[in-house]
The first five atom37 places (N, CA, C, CB, O) and aatype in JSON, in Angstrom:
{
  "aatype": [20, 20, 20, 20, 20, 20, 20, 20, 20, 20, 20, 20, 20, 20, 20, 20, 20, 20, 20, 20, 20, 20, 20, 20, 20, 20, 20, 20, 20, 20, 20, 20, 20, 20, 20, 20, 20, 20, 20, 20, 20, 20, 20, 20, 20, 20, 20, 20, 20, 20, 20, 20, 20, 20, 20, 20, 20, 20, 20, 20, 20, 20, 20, 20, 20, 20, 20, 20, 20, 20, 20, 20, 20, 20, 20, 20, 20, 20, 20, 20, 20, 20, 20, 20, 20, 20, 20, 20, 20, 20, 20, 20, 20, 20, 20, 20, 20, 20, 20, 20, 20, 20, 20, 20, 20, 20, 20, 20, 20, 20, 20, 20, 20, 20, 20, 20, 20, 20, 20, 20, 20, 20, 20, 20, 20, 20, 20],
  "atom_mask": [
    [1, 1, 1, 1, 1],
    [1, 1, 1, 1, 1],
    [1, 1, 1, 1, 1],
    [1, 1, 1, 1, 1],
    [1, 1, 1, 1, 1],
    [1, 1, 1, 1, 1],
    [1, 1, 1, 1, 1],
    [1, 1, 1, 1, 1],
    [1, 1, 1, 1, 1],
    [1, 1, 1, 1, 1],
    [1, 1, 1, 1, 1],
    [1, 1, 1, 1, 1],
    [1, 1, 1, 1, 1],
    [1, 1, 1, 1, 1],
    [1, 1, 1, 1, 1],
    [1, 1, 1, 1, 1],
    [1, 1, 1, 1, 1],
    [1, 1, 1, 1, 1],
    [1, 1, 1, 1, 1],
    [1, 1, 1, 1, 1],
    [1, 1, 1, 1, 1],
    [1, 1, 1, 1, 1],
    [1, 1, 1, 1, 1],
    [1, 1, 1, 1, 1],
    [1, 1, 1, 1, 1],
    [1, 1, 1, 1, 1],
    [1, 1, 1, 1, 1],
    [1, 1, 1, 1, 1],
    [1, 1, 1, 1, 1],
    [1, 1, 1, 1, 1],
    [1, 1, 1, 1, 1],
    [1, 1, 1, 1, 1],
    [1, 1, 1, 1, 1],
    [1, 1, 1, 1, 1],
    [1, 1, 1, 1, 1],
    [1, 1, 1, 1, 1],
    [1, 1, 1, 1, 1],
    [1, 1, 1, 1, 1],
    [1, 1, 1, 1, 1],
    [1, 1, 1, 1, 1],
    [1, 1, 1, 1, 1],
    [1, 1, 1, 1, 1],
    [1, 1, 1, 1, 1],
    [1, 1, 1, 1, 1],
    [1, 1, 1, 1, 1],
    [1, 1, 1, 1, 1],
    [1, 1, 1, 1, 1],
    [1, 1, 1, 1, 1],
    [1, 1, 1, 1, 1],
    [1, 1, 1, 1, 1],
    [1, 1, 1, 1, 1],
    [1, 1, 1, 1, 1],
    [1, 1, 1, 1, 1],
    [1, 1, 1, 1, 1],
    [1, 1, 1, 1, 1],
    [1, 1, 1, 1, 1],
    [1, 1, 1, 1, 1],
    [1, 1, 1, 1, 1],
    [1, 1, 1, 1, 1],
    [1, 1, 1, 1, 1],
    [1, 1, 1, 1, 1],
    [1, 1, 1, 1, 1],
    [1, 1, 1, 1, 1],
    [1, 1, 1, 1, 1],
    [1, 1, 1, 1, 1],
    [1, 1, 1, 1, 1],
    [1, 1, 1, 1, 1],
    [1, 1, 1, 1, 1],
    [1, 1, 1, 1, 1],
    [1, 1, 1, 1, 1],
    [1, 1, 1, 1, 1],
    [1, 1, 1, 1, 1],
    [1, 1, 1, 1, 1],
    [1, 1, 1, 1, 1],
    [1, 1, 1, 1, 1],
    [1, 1, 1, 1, 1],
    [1, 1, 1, 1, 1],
    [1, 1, 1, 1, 1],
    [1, 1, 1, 1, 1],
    [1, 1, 1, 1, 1],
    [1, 1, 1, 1, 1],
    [1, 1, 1, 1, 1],
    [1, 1, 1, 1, 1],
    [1, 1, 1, 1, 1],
    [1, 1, 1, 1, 1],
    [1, 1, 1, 1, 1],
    [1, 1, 1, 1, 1],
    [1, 1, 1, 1, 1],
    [1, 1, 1, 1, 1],
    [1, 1, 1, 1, 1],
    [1, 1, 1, 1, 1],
    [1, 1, 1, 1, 1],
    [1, 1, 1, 1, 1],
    [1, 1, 1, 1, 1],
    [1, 1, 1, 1, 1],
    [1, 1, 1, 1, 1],
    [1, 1, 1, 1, 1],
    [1, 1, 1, 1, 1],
    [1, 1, 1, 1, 1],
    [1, 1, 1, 1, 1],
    [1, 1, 1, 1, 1],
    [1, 1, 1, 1, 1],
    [1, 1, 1, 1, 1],
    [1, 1, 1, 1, 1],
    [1, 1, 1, 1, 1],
    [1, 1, 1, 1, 1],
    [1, 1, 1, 1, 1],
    [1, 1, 1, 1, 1],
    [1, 1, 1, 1, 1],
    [1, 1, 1, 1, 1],
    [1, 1, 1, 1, 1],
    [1, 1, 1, 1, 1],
    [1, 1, 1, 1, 1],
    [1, 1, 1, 1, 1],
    [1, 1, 1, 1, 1],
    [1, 1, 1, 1, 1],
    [1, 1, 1, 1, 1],
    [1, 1, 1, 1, 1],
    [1, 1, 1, 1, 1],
    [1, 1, 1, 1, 1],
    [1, 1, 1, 1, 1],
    [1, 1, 1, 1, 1],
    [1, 1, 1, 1, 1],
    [1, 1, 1, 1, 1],
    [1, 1, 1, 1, 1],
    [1, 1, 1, 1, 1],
    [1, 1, 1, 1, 1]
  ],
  "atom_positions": [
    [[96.8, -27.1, -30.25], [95.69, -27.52, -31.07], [94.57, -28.1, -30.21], [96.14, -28.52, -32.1], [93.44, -27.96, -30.67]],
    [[94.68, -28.7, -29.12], [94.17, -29.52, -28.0], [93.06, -28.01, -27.87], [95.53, -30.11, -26.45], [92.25, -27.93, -28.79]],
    [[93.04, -27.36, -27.26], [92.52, -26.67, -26.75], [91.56, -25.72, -27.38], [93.29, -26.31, -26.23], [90.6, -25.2, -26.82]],
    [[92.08, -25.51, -29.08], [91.38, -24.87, -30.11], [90.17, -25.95, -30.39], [92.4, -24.54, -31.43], [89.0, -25.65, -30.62]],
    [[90.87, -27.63, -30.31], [89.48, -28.43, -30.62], [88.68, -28.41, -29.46], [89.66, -29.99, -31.02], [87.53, -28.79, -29.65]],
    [[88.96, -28.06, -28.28], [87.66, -28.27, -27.18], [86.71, -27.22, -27.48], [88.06, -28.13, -25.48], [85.54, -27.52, -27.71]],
    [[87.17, -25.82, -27.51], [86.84, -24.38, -27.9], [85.6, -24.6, -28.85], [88.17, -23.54, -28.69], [84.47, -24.16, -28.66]],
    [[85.99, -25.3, -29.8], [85.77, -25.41, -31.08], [84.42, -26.25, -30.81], [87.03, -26.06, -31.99], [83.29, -25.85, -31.11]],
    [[84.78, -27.75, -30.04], [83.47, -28.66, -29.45], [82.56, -27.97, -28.79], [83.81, -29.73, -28.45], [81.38, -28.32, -28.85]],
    [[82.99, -26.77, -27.99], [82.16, -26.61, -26.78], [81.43, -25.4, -27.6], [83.0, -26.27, -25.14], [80.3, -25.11, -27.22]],
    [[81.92, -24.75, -28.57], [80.48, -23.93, -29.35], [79.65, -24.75, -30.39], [80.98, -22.52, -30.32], [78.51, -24.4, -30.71]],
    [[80.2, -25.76, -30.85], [79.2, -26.4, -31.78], [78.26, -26.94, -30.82], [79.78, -27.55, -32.78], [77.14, -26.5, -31.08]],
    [[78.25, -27.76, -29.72], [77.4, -27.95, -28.71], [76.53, -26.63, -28.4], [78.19, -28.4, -27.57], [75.34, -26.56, -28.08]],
    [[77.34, -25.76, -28.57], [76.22, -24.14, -28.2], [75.5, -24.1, -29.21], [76.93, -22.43, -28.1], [74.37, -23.67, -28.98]],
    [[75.74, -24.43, -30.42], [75.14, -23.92, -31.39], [73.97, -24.91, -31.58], [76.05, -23.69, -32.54], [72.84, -24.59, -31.96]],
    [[74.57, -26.66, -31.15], [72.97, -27.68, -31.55], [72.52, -27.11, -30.63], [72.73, -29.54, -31.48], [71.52, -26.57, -31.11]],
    [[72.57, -26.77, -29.32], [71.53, -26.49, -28.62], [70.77, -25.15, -28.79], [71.93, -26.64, -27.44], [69.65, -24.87, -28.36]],
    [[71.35, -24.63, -29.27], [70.58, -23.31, -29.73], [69.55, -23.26, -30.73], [71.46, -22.42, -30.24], [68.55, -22.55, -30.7]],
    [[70.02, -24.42, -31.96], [68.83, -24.78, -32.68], [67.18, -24.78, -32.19], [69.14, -26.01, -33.01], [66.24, -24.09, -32.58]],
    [[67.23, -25.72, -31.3], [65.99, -25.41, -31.07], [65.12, -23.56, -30.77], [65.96, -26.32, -29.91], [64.28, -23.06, -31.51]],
    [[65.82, -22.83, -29.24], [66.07, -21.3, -29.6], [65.91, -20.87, -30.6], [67.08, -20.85, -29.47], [64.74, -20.89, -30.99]],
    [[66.76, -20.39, -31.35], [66.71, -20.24, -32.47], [65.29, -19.88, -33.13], [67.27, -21.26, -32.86], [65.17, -18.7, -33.46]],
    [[64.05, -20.83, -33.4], [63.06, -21.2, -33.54], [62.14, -19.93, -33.06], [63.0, -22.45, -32.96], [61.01, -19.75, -33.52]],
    [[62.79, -19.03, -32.01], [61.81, -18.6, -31.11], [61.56, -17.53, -31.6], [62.08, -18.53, -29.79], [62.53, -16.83, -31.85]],
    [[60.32, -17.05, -31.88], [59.36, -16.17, -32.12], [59.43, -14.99, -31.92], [58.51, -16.42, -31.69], [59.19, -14.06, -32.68]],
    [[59.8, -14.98, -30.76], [59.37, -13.69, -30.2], [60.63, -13.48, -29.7], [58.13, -13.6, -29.14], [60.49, -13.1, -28.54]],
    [[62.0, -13.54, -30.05], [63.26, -12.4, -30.7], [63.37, -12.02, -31.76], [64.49, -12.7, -30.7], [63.19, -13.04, -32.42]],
    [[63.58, -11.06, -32.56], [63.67, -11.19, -34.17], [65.32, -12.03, -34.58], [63.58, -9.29, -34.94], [66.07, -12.28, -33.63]],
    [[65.6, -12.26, -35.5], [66.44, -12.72, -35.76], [68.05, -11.89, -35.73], [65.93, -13.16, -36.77], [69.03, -12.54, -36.08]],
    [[68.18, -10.71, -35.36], [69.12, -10.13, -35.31], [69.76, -9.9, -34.18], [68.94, -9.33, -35.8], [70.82, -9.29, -34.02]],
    [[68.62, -10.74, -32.9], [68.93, -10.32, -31.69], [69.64, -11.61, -31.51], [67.77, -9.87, -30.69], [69.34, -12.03, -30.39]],
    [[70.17, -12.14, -31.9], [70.93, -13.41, -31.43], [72.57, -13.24, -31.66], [70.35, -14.77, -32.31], [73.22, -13.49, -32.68]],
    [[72.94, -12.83, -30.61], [74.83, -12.62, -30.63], [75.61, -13.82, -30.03], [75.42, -11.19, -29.55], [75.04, -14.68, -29.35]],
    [[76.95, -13.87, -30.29], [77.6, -14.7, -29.93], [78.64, -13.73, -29.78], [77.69, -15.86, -30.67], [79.14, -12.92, -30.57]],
    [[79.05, -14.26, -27.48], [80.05, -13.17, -27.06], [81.07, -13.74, -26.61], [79.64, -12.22, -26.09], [80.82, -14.78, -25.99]],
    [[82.27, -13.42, -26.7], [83.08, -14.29, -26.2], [84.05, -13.39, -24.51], [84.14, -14.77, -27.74], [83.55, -12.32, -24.17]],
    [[84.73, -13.67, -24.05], [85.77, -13.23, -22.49], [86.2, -14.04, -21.98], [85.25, -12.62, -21.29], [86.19, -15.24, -22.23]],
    [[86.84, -13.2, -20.77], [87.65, -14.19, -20.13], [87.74, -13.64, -18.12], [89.42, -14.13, -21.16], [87.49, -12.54, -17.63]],
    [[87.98, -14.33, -17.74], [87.77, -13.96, -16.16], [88.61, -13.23, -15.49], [87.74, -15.0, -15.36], [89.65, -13.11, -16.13]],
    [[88.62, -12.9, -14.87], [90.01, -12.02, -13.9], [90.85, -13.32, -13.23], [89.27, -10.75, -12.24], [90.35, -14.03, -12.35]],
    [[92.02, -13.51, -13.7], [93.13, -14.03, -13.05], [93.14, -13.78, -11.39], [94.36, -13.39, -13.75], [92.94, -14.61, -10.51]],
    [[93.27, -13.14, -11.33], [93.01, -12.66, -9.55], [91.93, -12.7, -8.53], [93.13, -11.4, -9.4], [92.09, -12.45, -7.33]],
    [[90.75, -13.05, -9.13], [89.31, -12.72, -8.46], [88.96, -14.08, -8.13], [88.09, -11.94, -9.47], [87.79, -14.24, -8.48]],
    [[89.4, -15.05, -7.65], [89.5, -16.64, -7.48], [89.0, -16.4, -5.8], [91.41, -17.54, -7.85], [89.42, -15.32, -5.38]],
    [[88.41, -16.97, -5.07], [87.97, -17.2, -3.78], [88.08, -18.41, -3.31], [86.81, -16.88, -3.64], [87.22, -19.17, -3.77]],
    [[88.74, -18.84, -2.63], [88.95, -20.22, -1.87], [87.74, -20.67, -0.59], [90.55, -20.08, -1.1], [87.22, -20.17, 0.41]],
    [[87.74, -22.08, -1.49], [86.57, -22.64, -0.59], [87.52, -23.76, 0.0], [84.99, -23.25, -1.48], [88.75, -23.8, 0.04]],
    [[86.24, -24.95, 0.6], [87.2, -26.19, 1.54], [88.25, -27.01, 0.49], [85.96, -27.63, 2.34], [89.4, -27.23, 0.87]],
    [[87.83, -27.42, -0.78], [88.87, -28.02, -1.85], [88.53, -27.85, -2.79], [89.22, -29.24, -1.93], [88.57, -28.89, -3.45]],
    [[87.94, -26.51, -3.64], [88.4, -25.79, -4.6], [88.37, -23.94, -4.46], [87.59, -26.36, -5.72], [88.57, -23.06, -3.62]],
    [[87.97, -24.11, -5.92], [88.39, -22.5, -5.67], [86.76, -22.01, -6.28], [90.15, -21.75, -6.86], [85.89, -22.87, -6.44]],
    [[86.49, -20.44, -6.6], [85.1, -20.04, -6.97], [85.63, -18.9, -7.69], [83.93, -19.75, -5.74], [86.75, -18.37, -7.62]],
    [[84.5, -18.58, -8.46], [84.81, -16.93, -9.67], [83.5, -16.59, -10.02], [85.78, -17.17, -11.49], [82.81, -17.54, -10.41]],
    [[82.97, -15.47, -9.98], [81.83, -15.17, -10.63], [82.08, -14.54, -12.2], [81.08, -14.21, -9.69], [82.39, -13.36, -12.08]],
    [[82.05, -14.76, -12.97], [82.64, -14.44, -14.43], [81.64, -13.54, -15.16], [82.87, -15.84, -15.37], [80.51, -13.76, -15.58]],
    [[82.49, -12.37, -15.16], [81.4, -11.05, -15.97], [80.96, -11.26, -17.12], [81.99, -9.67, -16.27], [81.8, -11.22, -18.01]],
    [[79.57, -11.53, -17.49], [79.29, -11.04, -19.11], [78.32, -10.18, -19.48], [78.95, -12.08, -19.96], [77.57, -10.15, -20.45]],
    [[78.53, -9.23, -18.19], [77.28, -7.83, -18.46], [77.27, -7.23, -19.49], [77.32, -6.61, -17.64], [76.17, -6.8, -19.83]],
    [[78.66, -6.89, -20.54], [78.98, -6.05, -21.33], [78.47, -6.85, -22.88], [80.56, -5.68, -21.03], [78.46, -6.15, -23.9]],
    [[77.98, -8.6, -22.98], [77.34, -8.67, -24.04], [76.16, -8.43, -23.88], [77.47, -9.63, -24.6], [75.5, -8.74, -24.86]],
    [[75.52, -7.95, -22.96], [73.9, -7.26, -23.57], [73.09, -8.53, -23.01], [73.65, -7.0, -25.75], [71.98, -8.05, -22.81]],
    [[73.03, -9.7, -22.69], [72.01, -10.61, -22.99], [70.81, -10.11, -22.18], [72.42, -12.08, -22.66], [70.94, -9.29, -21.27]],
    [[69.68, -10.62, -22.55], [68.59, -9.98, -22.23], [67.66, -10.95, -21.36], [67.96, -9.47, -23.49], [66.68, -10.6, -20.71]],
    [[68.4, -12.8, -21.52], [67.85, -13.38, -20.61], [69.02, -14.31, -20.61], [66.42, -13.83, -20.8], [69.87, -13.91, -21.41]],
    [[69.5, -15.8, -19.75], [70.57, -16.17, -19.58], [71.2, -17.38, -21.06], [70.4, -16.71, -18.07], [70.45, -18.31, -21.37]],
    [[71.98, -17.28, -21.49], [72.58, -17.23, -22.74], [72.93, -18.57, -22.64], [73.71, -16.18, -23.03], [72.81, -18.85, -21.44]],
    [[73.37, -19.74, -23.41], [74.55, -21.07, -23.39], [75.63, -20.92, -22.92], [75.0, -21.59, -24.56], [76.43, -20.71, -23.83]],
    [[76.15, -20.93, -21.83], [77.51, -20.24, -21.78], [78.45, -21.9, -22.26], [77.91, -19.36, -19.8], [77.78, -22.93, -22.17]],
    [[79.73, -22.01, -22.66], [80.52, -22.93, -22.7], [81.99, -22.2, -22.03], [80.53, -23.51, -24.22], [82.06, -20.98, -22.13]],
    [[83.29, -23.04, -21.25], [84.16, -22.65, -20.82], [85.66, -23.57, -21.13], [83.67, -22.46, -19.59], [85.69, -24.8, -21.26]],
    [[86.49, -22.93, -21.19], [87.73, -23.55, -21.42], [88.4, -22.65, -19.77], [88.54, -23.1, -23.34], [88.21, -21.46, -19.52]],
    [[89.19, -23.65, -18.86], [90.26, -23.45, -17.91], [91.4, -23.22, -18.61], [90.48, -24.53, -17.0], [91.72, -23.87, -19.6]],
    [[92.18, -22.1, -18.03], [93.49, -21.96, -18.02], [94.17, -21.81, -17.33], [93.8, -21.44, -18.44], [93.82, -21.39, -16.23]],
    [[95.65, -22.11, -17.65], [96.63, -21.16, -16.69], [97.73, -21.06, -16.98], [96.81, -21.45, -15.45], [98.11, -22.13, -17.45]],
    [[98.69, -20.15, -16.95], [99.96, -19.86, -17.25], [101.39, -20.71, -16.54], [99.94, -18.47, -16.93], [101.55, -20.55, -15.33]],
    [[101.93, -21.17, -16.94], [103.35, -21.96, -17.03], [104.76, -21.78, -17.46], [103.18, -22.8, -17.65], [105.36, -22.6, -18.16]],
    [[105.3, -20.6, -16.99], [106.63, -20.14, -17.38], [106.67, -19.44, -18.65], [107.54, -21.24, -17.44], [107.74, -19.31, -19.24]],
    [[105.28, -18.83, -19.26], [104.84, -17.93, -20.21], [104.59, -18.71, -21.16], [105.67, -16.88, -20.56], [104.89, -18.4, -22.31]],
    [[103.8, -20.25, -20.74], [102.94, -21.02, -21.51], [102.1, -20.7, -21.3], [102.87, -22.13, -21.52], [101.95, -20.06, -20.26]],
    [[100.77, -21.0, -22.35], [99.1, -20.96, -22.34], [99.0, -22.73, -21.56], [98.18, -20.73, -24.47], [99.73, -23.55, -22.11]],
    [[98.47, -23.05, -20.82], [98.08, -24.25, -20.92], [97.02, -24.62, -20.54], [98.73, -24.86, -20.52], [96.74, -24.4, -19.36]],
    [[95.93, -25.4, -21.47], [94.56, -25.79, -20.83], [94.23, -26.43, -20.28], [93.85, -25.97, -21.2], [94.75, -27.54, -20.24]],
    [[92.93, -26.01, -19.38], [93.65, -27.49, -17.96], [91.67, -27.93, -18.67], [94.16, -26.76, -14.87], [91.26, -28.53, -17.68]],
    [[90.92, -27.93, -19.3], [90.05, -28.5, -19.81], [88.7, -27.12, -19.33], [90.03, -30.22, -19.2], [88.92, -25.92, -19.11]],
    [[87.43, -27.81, -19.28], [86.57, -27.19, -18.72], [86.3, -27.06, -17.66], [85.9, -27.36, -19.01], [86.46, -28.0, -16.89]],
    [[85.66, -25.51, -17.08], [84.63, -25.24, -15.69], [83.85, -25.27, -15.36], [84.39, -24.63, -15.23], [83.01, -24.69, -16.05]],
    [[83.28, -26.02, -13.89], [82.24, -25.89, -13.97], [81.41, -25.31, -13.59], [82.05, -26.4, -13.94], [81.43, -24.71, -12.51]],
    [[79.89, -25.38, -14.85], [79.68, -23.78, -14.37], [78.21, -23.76, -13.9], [79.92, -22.54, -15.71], [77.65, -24.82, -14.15]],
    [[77.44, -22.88, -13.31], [76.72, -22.37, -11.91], [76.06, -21.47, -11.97], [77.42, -22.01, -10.89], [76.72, -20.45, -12.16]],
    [[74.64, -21.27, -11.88], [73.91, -20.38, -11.81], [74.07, -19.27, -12.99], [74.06, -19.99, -10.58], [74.18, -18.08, -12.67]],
    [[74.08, -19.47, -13.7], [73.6, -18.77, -15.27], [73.11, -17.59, -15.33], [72.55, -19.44, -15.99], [72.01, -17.97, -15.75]],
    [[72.99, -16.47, -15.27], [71.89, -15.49, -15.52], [72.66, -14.39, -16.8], [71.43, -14.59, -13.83], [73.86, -14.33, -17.06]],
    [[71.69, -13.72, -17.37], [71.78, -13.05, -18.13], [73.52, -11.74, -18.07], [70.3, -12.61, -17.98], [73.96, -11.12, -19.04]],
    [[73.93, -11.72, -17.04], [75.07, -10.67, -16.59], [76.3, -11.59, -16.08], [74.49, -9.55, -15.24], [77.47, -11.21, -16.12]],
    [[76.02, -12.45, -15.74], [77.34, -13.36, -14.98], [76.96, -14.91, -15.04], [77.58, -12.93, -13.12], [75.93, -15.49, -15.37]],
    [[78.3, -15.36, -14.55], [77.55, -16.98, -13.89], [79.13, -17.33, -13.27], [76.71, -18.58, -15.51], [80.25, -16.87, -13.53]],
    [[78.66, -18.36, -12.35], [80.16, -18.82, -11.22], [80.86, -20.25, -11.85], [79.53, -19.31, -9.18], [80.46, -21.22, -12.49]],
    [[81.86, -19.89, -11.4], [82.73, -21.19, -11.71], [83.36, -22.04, -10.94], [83.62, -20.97, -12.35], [84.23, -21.37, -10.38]],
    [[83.43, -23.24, -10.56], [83.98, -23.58, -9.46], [84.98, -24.56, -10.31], [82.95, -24.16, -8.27], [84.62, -25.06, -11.37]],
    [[86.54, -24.83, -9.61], [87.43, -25.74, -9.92], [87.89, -25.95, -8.97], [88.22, -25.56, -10.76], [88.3, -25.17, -8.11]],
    [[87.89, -27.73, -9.01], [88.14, -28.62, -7.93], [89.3, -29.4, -8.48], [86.88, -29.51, -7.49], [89.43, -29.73, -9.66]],
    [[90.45, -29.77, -7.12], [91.81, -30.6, -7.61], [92.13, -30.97, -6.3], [93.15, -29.76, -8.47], [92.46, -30.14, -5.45]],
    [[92.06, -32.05, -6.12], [92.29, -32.57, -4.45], [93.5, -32.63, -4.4], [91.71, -34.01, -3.87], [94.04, -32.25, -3.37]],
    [[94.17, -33.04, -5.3], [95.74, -33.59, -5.61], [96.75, -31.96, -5.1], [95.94, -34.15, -7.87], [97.91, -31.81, -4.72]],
    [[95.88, -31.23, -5.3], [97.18, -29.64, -4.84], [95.91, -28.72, -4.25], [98.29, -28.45, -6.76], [94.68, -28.78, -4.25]],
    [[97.06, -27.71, -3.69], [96.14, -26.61, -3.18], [95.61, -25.83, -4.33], [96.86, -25.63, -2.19], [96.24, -24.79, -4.52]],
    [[94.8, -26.01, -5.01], [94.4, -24.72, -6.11], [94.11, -23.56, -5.92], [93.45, -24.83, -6.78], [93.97, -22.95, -6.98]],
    [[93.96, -22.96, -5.03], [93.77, -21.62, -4.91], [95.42, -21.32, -4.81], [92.71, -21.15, -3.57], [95.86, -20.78, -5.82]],
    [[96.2, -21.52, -3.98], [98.04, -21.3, -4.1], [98.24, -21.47, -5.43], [99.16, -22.5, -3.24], [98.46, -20.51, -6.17]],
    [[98.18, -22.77, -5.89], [98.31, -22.89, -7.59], [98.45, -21.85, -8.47], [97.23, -23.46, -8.16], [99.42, -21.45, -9.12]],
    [[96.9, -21.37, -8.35], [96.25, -20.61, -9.21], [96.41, -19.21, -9.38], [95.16, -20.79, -9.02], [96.38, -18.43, -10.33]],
    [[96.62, -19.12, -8.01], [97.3, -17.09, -7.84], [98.68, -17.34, -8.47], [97.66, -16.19, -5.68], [98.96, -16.53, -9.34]],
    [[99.73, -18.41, -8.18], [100.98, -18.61, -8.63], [101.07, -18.76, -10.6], [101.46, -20.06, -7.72], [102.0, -18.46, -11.35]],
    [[100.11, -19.15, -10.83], [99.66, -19.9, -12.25], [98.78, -18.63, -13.46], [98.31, -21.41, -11.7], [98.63, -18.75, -14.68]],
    [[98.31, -17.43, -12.49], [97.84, -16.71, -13.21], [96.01, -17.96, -13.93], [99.38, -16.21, -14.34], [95.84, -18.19, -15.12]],
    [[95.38, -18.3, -13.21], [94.86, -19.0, -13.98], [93.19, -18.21, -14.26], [94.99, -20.5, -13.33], [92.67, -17.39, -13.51]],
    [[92.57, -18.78, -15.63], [91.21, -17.93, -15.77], [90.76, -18.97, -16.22], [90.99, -16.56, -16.66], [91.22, -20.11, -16.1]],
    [[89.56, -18.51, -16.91], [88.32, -19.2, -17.54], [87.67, -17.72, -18.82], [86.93, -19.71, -15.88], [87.33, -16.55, -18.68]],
    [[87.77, -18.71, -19.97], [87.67, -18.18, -21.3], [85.62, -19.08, -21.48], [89.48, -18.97, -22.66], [85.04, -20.12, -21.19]],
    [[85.37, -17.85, -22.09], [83.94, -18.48, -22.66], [83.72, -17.76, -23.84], [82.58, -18.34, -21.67], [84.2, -16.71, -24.25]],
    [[82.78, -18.62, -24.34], [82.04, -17.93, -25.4], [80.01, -18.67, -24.92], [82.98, -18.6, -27.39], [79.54, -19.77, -24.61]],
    [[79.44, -17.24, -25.12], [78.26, -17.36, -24.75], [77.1, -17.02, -25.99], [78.2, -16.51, -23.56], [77.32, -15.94, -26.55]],
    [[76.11, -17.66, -26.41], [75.06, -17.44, -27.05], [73.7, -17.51, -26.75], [75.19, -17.97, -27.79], [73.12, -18.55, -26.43]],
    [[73.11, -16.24, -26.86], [71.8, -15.64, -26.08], [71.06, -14.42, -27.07], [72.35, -14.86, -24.43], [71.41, -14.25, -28.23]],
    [[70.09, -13.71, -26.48], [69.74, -13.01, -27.54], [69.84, -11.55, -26.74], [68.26, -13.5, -28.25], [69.62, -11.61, -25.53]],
    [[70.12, -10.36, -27.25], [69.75, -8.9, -26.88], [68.69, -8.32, -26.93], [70.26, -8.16, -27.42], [68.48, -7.28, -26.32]],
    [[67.67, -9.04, -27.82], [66.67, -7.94, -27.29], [65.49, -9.25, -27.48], [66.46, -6.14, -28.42], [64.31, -9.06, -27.19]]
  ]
}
C-alpha cells in the first residue's frame, strides 16, 4: 500500500502543477496525455557512489519536456519492494536521467543482483 500512496502523491503533485499548464493557449485541450513506464533493470551505469539511467519516454509523444514523477524499485526473492523516489535530471521531451545514491552498500552490485528500476508517470502535451 506504501508505495501505491507515494505513486498516488507523486501524480497529484503532477497534476497541481500542471494546473497552471493546463491554462495554456496554445495546446488545444486534447493534447495533454498522461504516460506512464518503467526503466531497464540492466542499463544502470556506475559512478564514484551511485549509480545513473537515462529513462526512455520517446514512445509518449511529448512535444516539449513533460512533469515527470518517479517511484525506485527493486526485487527481493520475488518481492516488489520500494525503495522511495529518483532523482531526477535533465528533463527533455524523449528521456531524462536518474541518479541513486546509498553510501551504506555498493549499489550498482546491489542493483544488478536486485533487478532494480524506476517506474514514472509523466504529464506533458503532444502536440
Amino acid at each position: 500500500m506504501k508505495g501505491r500512496t507515494v505513486v498516488l502523491f507523486g501524480l497529484l503533485a503532477c497534476l497541481r502543477a500542471m494546473e497552471i499548464e493546463v491554462q495554456d493557449k496554445s495546446h488545444p485541450s486534447p493534447c495533454l496525455k498522461i504516460c506512464a513506464g518503467r526503466s531497464s533493470p540492466s542499463n544502470w551505469s556506475p559512478a564514484y557512489n551511485f549509480i545513473y539511467q537515462y529513462v526512455d519516454m520517446a514512445f509518449c509523444g511529448f512535444v516539449k519536456p513533460p512533469y515527470v514523477t518517479t517511484n525506485f524499485y527493486a526485487h527481493f526473492m520475488s518481492n516488489k519492494a520500494n525503495l522511495g523516489a529518483a532523482n531526477i535530471y535533465n528533463i527533455n521531451k524523449k528521456n531524462f536521467l536518474v541518479y541513486i545514491k546509498n553510501l551504506k552498500i555498493s549499489t550498482y552490485d546491489w542493483c544488478t543482483k536486485a533487478d532494480c528500476y524506476v517506474q514514472f508517470i509523466a504529464i506533458g502535451y503532444t502536440c
